[in-house]
Coordinates of C-alpha atoms in Angstrom, one line a residue:
M207 CA 5.3 65.3 22.0
T208 CA 3.3 67.6 20.1
K209 CA -0.4 67.0 21.5
R210 CA -3.0 67.0 18.7
I211 CA -6.5 68.6 19.5
S212 CA -9.2 66.3 18.9
R213 CA -11.7 67.3 16.2
F214 CA -15.4 66.0 16.4
L215 CA -17.8 66.0 13.8
S216 CA -21.4 64.7 14.6
L217 CA -24.1 64.2 12.2
V218 CA -27.7 63.9 13.1
L219 CA -30.4 62.3 10.7
C220 CA -33.8 62.1 12.1
A221 CA -36.7 60.3 10.3
S222 CA -40.4 60.5 11.3
T223 CA -42.5 57.1 10.9
V224 CA -45.0 55.4 13.0
G225 CA -43.7 52.6 15.1
I226 CA -42.5 51.6 18.4
S227 CA -39.1 50.2 19.2
R228 CA -36.0 51.8 18.4
D229 CA -35.4 55.7 19.3
I230 CA -31.6 55.9 18.2
V231 CA -29.4 54.1 16.2
D232 CA -25.8 55.0 17.0
L233 CA -23.0 54.6 14.2
R234 CA -19.5 55.7 14.4
G235 CA -17.1 56.3 11.3
T236 CA -13.8 57.1 10.6
I237 CA -14.0 59.9 7.9
I238 CA -11.9 62.5 9.0
D239 CA -11.8 66.5 8.6
L240 CA -15.2 66.7 6.9
A241 CA -15.4 70.3 8.0
E242 CA -12.7 71.0 5.2
K243 CA -13.7 68.7 2.8
P244 CA -16.9 67.7 0.5
V245 CA -19.1 65.1 2.3
S246 CA -20.7 64.0 -1.3
G247 CA -19.1 60.6 -1.1
V248 CA -21.2 59.6 2.0
V249 CA -24.0 57.8 1.3
V250 CA -26.7 56.1 3.7
T251 CA -28.7 52.8 2.4
V252 CA -31.9 51.6 3.9
P253 CA -33.0 48.4 2.4
S254 CA -36.5 47.8 3.3
L255 CA -38.7 44.7 3.3
G256 CA -41.4 44.3 0.7
L257 CA -41.6 46.8 -2.2
A258 CA -39.4 50.1 -2.1
D259 CA -40.3 52.8 -4.3
T260 CA -37.1 54.8 -4.0
A261 CA -35.7 57.6 -5.9
A262 CA -32.4 55.8 -6.7
A263 CA -32.1 52.3 -8.1
D264 CA -30.0 51.1 -5.0
G265 CA -32.4 52.7 -2.5
S266 CA -29.9 55.2 -1.3
F267 CA -30.0 58.7 -0.7
R268 CA -26.9 61.2 -0.3
L269 CA -25.9 63.5 2.3
T270 CA -24.8 66.8 1.6
S271 CA -23.2 69.8 3.6
G272 CA -25.2 71.7 6.1
A273 CA -25.1 73.6 9.3
M274 CA -26.8 73.1 12.6
H275 CA -27.9 75.9 14.3
V276 CA -29.8 77.1 17.4
S277 CA -33.6 77.9 16.5
S278 CA -36.4 79.1 18.5
F279 CA -40.2 78.5 17.9
S280 CA -43.0 80.3 18.8
P281 CA -45.2 78.5 21.3
S282 CA -48.4 76.7 20.1
P283 CA -50.4 73.6 20.9
T284 CA -49.1 72.0 17.8
R285 CA -45.5 73.0 17.6
P286 CA -43.6 72.8 20.8
S287 CA -40.7 75.3 21.1
A288 CA -37.0 75.3 22.7
S289 CA -35.2 77.8 24.3
E290 CA -31.7 77.6 25.4
N291 CA -32.8 75.9 28.5
S292 CA -36.5 74.5 28.4
V293 CA -38.9 73.0 26.2
R294 CA -42.3 74.4 26.0
F295 CA -45.4 72.6 24.8
G296 CA -49.3 72.8 24.7
V297 CA -51.9 70.0 25.6
T298 CA -55.2 70.3 24.1
E299 CA -56.7 66.9 24.7
P300 CA -58.0 65.8 28.0
N301 CA -55.6 63.6 29.9
Q302 CA -53.1 63.3 27.1
H303 CA -49.8 61.3 27.7
V304 CA -46.5 63.1 27.2
S305 CA -43.2 61.8 27.5
L306 CA -39.7 63.5 27.5
K307 CA -36.7 61.2 27.2
L308 CA -33.0 61.9 26.7
Y309 CA -30.9 59.4 24.8
N310 CA -27.3 59.5 24.5
A311 CA -25.1 58.8 21.3
A312 CA -25.1 55.0 22.2
G313 CA -28.8 54.8 22.1
A314 CA -29.3 54.2 25.7
R315 CA -31.9 56.2 27.7
T316 CA -30.1 58.5 30.1
A317 CA -32.8 60.5 31.6
T318 CA -36.7 60.7 31.8
L319 CA -37.8 64.3 32.2
A320 CA -41.6 63.6 31.9
D321 CA -43.6 60.4 31.3
K322 CA -47.2 61.1 32.5
H323 CA -50.7 62.2 31.6
F324 CA -51.1 65.9 31.5
A325 CA -54.4 68.1 31.7
P326 CA -55.0 70.8 28.9
G327 CA -52.7 73.7 29.3
D328 CA -49.2 75.1 28.3
Y329 CA -46.3 73.6 30.0
T330 CA -42.6 74.2 30.4
V331 CA -39.9 71.5 31.2
D332 CA -36.6 72.5 32.5
V333 CA -34.2 70.5 30.5
L334 CA -31.2 72.8 31.4
G335 CA -31.5 71.7 35.0
A336 CA -32.1 68.2 34.6
V337 CA -28.9 67.9 32.2
R338 CA -26.6 69.7 34.2
A339 CA -27.7 67.7 37.3
N340 CA -27.6 64.2 36.0
L341 CA -25.4 63.9 32.7
A342 CA -22.0 64.2 31.6
S343 CA -20.7 66.6 28.9
S344 CA -21.8 64.9 25.5
H345 CA -24.4 65.2 22.8
Y346 CA -27.9 63.9 23.3
V347 CA -31.1 63.5 21.6
L348 CA -34.3 64.8 23.5
S349 CA -37.3 62.8 22.2
M350 CA -40.8 64.1 23.0
R351 CA -44.0 62.0 22.5
R352 CA -47.4 63.7 22.9
G353 CA -50.0 60.9 22.0
K354 CA -49.3 59.9 18.6
A355 CA -47.1 62.9 17.8
N356 CA -43.2 63.0 18.1
D357 CA -40.8 65.8 18.2
V358 CA -37.0 65.6 18.3
F359 CA -34.6 68.1 19.8
T360 CA -30.8 68.0 19.9
V361 CA -29.2 68.8 23.1
L362 CA -25.6 69.7 23.7
R363 CA -24.1 69.3 27.2
A364 CA -20.6 70.8 27.2
G365 CA -19.1 71.5 30.9
P366 CA -21.4 73.6 32.8
G367 CA -23.2 74.8 30.0
T368 CA -26.2 73.1 28.3
S369 CA -28.1 74.1 25.2
L370 CA -31.1 72.9 23.3
R371 CA -30.1 72.8 19.5
R372 CA -32.5 73.2 16.6
R373 CA -35.9 71.3 16.7
V374 CA -35.7 68.8 13.7
S375 CA -37.7 69.0 11.0
T376 CA -39.1 66.0 9.8
S377 CA -41.3 66.7 6.8
R378 CA -38.8 65.7 4.3
E379 CA -37.6 62.7 6.0
K380 CA -41.1 61.4 6.6
A381 CA -41.9 61.8 2.9
R382 CA -38.8 59.8 2.0
I383 CA -39.1 57.1 4.5
K384 CA -42.7 56.3 3.2
T385 CA -41.2 55.1 -0.2
L386 CA -39.6 52.3 1.8
G387 CA -42.8 50.2 2.3
A388 CA -45.1 50.1 5.1
S389 CA -46.3 47.6 7.6
D390 CA -49.6 47.7 9.7
D391 CA -47.6 48.9 12.6
G392 CA -45.0 51.1 11.3
F393 CA -42.4 51.2 8.6
R394 CA -39.7 48.3 8.7
A395 CA -36.1 48.3 7.5
T396 CA -33.7 45.3 7.6
E397 CA -30.6 47.2 7.6
L398 CA -28.8 50.5 7.3
I399 CA -25.6 51.0 5.6
I400 CA -23.2 54.0 5.7
K401 CA -20.8 54.3 2.6
K402 CA -18.0 56.5 1.4
E403 CA -16.6 56.5 -1.8
G404 CA -18.0 53.0 -2.6
Q405 CA -16.4 51.6 0.8
T406 CA -18.8 50.4 3.3
L407 CA -18.1 52.1 6.8
H408 CA -21.0 50.3 9.1
S409 CA -23.7 47.9 8.3
V410 CA -26.1 47.9 11.3
P411 CA -29.1 45.6 11.1
L412 CA -32.4 47.0 12.1
N413 CA -34.8 44.3 12.8
A414 CA -37.4 46.3 14.7
N415 CA -39.8 48.9 13.4
V416 CA -38.2 52.0 12.7
D417 CA -39.3 54.3 15.4
T418 CA -40.8 57.8 15.2
A419 CA -37.5 59.5 16.7
L420 CA -35.2 57.2 14.5
S421 CA -31.8 59.4 14.6
I422 CA -28.8 58.3 12.9
L423 CA -25.8 59.9 14.9
L424 CA -22.6 59.8 13.3
N425 CA -19.5 60.8 15.5
F426 CA -16.4 61.4 13.5
I427 CA -13.2 60.7 15.6
P428 CA -9.8 62.2 15.0
S429 CA -7.6 60.1 12.8
V430 CA -4.9 60.5 15.5
Y431 CA -5.3 60.8 19.2
M432 CA -2.1 60.9 21.5
D433 CA -3.4 63.4 24.2
K434 CA -3.2 60.7 27.1
A435 CA -0.3 58.7 25.7
E436 CA 2.2 60.5 27.8
E437 CA 0.0 61.1 30.7
L438 CA -1.5 57.5 31.7
P439 CA 0.9 55.5 33.9
D440 CA 2.5 52.5 32.8
Y441 CA 3.1 50.2 35.8
Y442 CA 5.2 47.0 35.3
Q443 CA 3.1 44.0 36.8
R444 CA 6.4 42.3 38.0
D445 CA 7.6 45.5 39.8
D446 CA 8.9 44.2 43.1
A447 CA 8.7 47.7 44.8
Y448 CA 6.5 47.8 48.1
G449 CA 6.8 43.9 48.2
G450 CA 5.5 43.5 44.7
F451 CA 2.8 41.0 43.9
V452 CA 2.1 37.5 44.6
N453 CA 4.1 34.9 42.4
G454 CA 6.1 37.9 41.2
G455 CA 3.0 39.5 39.5
S456 CA 3.1 37.0 36.6
V457 CA -0.6 37.0 36.2
Y458 CA -1.4 40.5 37.4
C459 CA -1.7 42.1 33.7
G460 CA -5.5 42.8 34.2
P461 CA -5.6 44.8 37.4
T462 CA -2.2 46.6 36.3
A463 CA -3.8 47.6 32.9
V464 CA -6.9 48.8 34.6
S465 CA -5.0 50.6 37.4
N466 CA -3.2 52.7 35.0
S467 CA -6.6 54.5 33.9
I468 CA -7.7 54.6 37.6
I469 CA -4.8 56.8 38.4
W470 CA -5.4 59.0 35.5
L471 CA -8.9 59.6 36.4
A472 CA -8.3 60.3 39.9
D473 CA -5.9 62.9 38.8
N474 CA -8.3 64.4 36.3
G475 CA -11.5 64.9 38.0
H476 CA -12.3 61.9 40.0
A477 CA -10.2 62.0 43.0
R478 CA -12.0 59.5 45.0
L479 CA -11.0 56.5 42.8
A480 CA -7.4 56.4 44.2
P481 CA -5.7 57.1 47.5
N482 CA -3.4 60.1 47.6
S483 CA -0.5 59.3 50.1
G484 CA 2.0 61.5 48.2
D485 CA 3.6 58.6 46.8
R486 CA 1.8 57.9 43.5
K487 CA 3.6 54.5 42.7
K488 CA 2.7 53.4 46.0
D489 CA -0.9 54.5 45.5
Q490 CA -1.1 52.3 42.2
H491 CA 0.5 49.5 43.7
D492 CA -2.1 49.2 46.6
I493 CA -4.8 49.8 43.8
I494 CA -3.5 46.8 41.9
A495 CA -3.4 44.6 44.9
L496 CA -7.0 45.5 46.0
L497 CA -8.1 45.0 42.4
A498 CA -6.7 41.6 42.2
S499 CA -8.4 40.7 45.5
S500 CA -11.4 38.4 45.9
S501 CA -13.4 41.7 46.6
Y502 CA -13.0 42.9 43.1
M503 CA -11.4 40.9 40.1
N504 CA -10.7 37.7 42.1
L505 CA -7.5 36.9 40.3
G506 CA -6.7 33.1 39.8
P507 CA -3.8 31.2 38.9
A508 CA -4.4 31.9 35.4
G509 CA -5.1 35.6 35.8
V510 CA -8.6 37.1 35.3
G511 CA -11.1 37.0 32.3
P512 CA -13.2 39.7 30.8
D513 CA -16.0 38.7 33.5
G514 CA -13.8 39.6 36.4
V515 CA -12.4 42.5 34.7
T516 CA -15.8 44.2 34.1
R517 CA -17.2 43.2 37.6
G518 CA -14.3 44.0 39.4
L519 CA -13.8 47.4 37.9
N520 CA -17.6 48.0 38.1
D521 CA -17.6 47.4 41.9
Y522 CA -14.4 49.3 42.6
V523 CA -15.6 52.4 41.2
H524 CA -19.1 52.1 42.6
D525 CA -17.7 51.3 46.1
R526 CA -16.0 54.6 46.0
G527 CA -18.9 56.8 45.3
V528 CA -18.4 57.8 41.9
P529 CA -20.8 57.3 39.0
I530 CA -20.0 55.5 36.0
E531 CA -21.4 56.7 32.7
M532 CA -20.7 53.5 30.9
L533 CA -19.0 50.4 31.2
H534 CA -19.2 48.2 28.0
Y535 CA -17.7 45.0 26.6
Q536 CA -17.1 43.7 22.8
G537 CA -15.8 40.3 22.4
W538 CA -16.4 36.4 22.2
R539 CA -15.7 35.5 25.9
P540 CA -18.7 35.6 28.2
V541 CA -19.4 38.4 30.6
S542 CA -22.6 39.7 32.7
S543 CA -25.4 40.9 30.6
E544 CA -25.3 44.2 32.0
F545 CA -21.8 44.9 30.3
R546 CA -22.5 43.1 27.1
T547 CA -23.1 44.9 23.7
G548 CA -23.9 41.9 21.7
V549 CA -20.7 42.2 19.3
N550 CA -18.7 39.4 19.3
I551 CA -16.0 40.8 17.0
P552 CA -14.1 43.8 18.7
N553 CA -14.6 46.9 16.5
L554 CA -11.5 48.9 15.9
D555 CA -13.3 52.4 15.7
W556 CA -15.2 51.7 19.0
I557 CA -11.9 50.9 20.8
K558 CA -10.5 54.3 19.3
T559 CA -13.4 56.1 20.7
G560 CA -13.1 54.5 24.0
T561 CA -9.6 56.3 24.5
I562 CA -10.8 59.8 24.1
G563 CA -11.5 62.3 26.8
S564 CA -12.8 60.4 29.9
S565 CA -13.2 57.1 28.4
N566 CA -10.4 54.4 28.9
A567 CA -9.9 51.2 26.8
Y568 CA -8.5 47.9 27.9
I569 CA -8.1 44.9 25.5
N570 CA -7.6 41.3 26.1
I571 CA -5.1 39.7 23.7
G572 CA -5.3 36.1 23.0
W573 CA -2.0 34.5 22.2
Y574 CA -2.4 31.5 19.6
S575 CA -0.4 29.1 17.8
H576 CA -1.1 28.9 14.0
D577 CA -1.3 25.8 11.9
E578 CA -0.9 27.1 8.4
G579 CA -2.1 24.0 6.9
S580 CA -5.5 24.1 8.5
D581 CA -5.6 27.8 9.2
T582 CA -6.4 27.1 12.6
W583 CA -5.4 29.6 15.5
T584 CA -5.2 27.5 18.9
R585 CA -5.6 29.6 21.9
T586 CA -2.9 29.1 24.5
G587 CA -3.4 32.1 27.0
G588 CA -3.9 35.9 27.1
H589 CA -3.0 39.2 28.2
W590 CA -4.6 42.5 29.2
V591 CA -3.2 46.0 28.0
A592 CA -4.5 49.5 28.3
V593 CA -4.9 51.4 25.0
V594 CA -3.8 54.9 25.5
G595 CA -4.1 56.2 22.0
Y596 CA -4.2 55.4 18.2
G597 CA -3.4 56.5 14.7
H598 CA 0.4 56.9 14.9
D599 CA 3.1 54.1 15.0
G600 CA 5.8 56.0 16.5
G601 CA 7.1 57.2 12.9
G602 CA 4.1 58.7 11.6
P603 CA 0.3 58.4 11.1
N604 CA -1.1 54.9 10.9
P605 CA -4.7 54.5 10.9
N606 CA -4.3 50.9 11.8
S607 CA -2.1 51.5 14.9
L608 CA -3.2 51.2 18.6
I609 CA -0.7 52.9 21.3
V610 CA -0.7 50.6 24.3
H611 CA 0.9 50.6 27.7
D612 CA 1.8 47.0 28.3
P613 CA 1.9 45.8 31.8
A614 CA 4.6 42.9 30.9
S615 CA 7.1 45.4 29.5
R616 CA 9.5 46.7 32.1
A617 CA 10.2 49.7 29.7
K618 CA 8.3 52.8 30.3
F619 CA 7.4 53.9 26.7
N620 CA 4.4 53.7 24.4
E621 CA 4.4 50.5 22.4
Y622 CA 2.7 50.6 18.9
W623 CA 0.6 47.7 17.7
E624 CA -0.2 47.7 14.3
L625 CA -3.4 45.8 13.6
S626 CA -4.8 43.8 10.6
R627 CA -7.9 42.0 10.0
L628 CA -8.0 38.2 9.6
E629 CA -9.8 37.1 6.3
S630 CA -9.9 33.3 7.0
G631 CA -9.1 30.8 9.6
T632 CA -10.6 29.2 12.6
M633 CA -10.0 30.0 16.3
S634 CA -10.1 26.9 18.6
G635 CA -8.9 26.0 22.1
N636 CA -10.3 24.7 25.5
Y637 CA -12.1 28.0 26.2
R638 CA -15.9 28.5 26.1
G639 CA -17.0 30.3 23.1
L640 CA -14.5 28.5 20.8
P641 CA -14.2 27.2 18.1
R642 CA -15.4 29.8 16.1
S643 CA -14.6 31.6 12.8
A644 CA -11.3 33.9 13.0
E645 CA -12.6 36.1 10.2
G646 CA -12.8 39.8 11.0
F647 CA -10.9 39.6 14.2
Y648 CA -7.7 41.9 14.5
K649 CA -4.5 40.4 14.9
I650 CA -1.2 42.1 15.9
R651 CA 1.2 42.5 13.0
G652 CA 4.3 40.1 13.7
R653 CA 2.8 38.2 16.4
N654 CA 0.3 35.5 16.9
G655 CA -1.8 37.8 19.2
I656 CA -5.4 38.3 18.4
V657 CA -7.8 40.9 20.0
D658 CA -10.4 38.7 21.7
C659 CA -12.2 41.3 23.5
A660 CA -12.3 44.9 24.5
V661 CA -13.6 46.9 27.7
V662 CA -14.4 50.6 27.7
L663 CA -15.1 52.6 30.7
T664 CA -16.5 56.1 30.2
M665 CA -16.8 58.4 33.2
P666 CA -18.9 61.7 33.8
D667 CA -16.5 64.3 32.2
D668 CA -16.9 67.5 34.6
S669 CA -13.3 68.1 35.5
P670 CA -11.7 71.3 34.3
A671 CA -9.4 69.8 31.7
S672 CA -12.3 67.5 30.4
V673 CA -14.8 70.5 30.2
A674 CA -12.2 72.4 28.0
R675 CA -12.1 69.5 25.8
A676 CA -15.9 69.4 25.8
L677 CA -16.4 73.1 24.9
R678 CA -14.6 72.5 21.7
L679 CA -17.9 70.8 20.7
R680 CA -19.5 74.1 20.7
N681 CA -17.9 74.6 17.2
L682 CA -19.9 71.8 16.1
T683 CA -20.5 71.5 12.3
G684 CA -23.4 69.3 11.2
I685 CA -24.8 67.6 8.1
D686 CA -28.2 67.8 7.0
A687 CA -30.1 65.1 4.9
N688 CA -30.9 66.4 1.5
Y689 CA -32.7 64.2 -0.6

């Protein structure tokens, strides 16, 4: 099968205001191949509280094509500078507080390089060394605060190399944001909306003050991703090899789905995740049995829910001394707070992104009976599958299709599940979190299966194959705000 090379396009829009609470807002879109197509249809709207004196009647501004490039700046006490591997800055006030913090694309702080008071003088912080030692290949934002001043740099970590990208100029952004209405402690917005050709791609509430380092980062994912579809195992949960599993493996879908990616990760840079006896199928059988045990997922008579899957997977990986970059969850069923994202309806783009590179996604399908008269979906059970790709339905491109490996299927081939969003109805059943509205949830075409929840595991991406994928990000094309 022809492998498609992933194409990534990132957008960074930074705005400087006064406030304290949110450094990064992360949005993910599905606009494809913007490197070859105009972007005039992409509009960002920021409705504000109170009076808004905006240039456009709808409070929107337009993004136009631009290019990110590496820039250097002459050192001075008022303007920090960036080389390929460090940030230089000056302190002129006695005992001035300076913080340097790195944030990832999800908006989470990943490293603190400095957070203390400095005496007057000139300083250099080695960003290259810190990033290489602690962070996986990805795109980061470096936020630097000196007193009330804030400077922002973008950082690209690609395999063994790291480069500081241009210092973000905020003069235009600051002037534009000022028109949105101010409060005593900063500028406040209620919502940020991304649109393309009139269609809303994302609407993100901004309930806190817009921070001095507000950075809107869009990662445009490839329309079709099948790089791993033929590489991940597809273990049958009822396989009786090596003695099989308890009760014929009837409720072993959770640990089986997760084991597929554990074997793949072990073979792609994270060898400690799996034994290597020379019999890979036996190795995977043993992993499934261990994941199902009381030490990890603690499989019960009805299988395992998302809380058991997230806790068990997290503990299994950490017990093998392997760091996790991210283990997050979306869905309505309860899980530990450390994995929750606050998203109750699984986002299809988030699931898609969770299949790329070192990320692996698992979805829990709820089986429902449907009463058409009352439009009620009653949950009767559930099932875990591994998502191994998307955007293709076996016959051609299909943006609504996920490619899955189903532990309940004896056949060893990709399954293509076309999803559609429910526009009405109620989900009910004897489960915590039900009843609830069914509107917005994804249903499998031709089956009474609803995507109840999704789990995404992302590992540090330093394997040779992953580094090769990450290095493609060096040809990054950017978009700058122009208003």
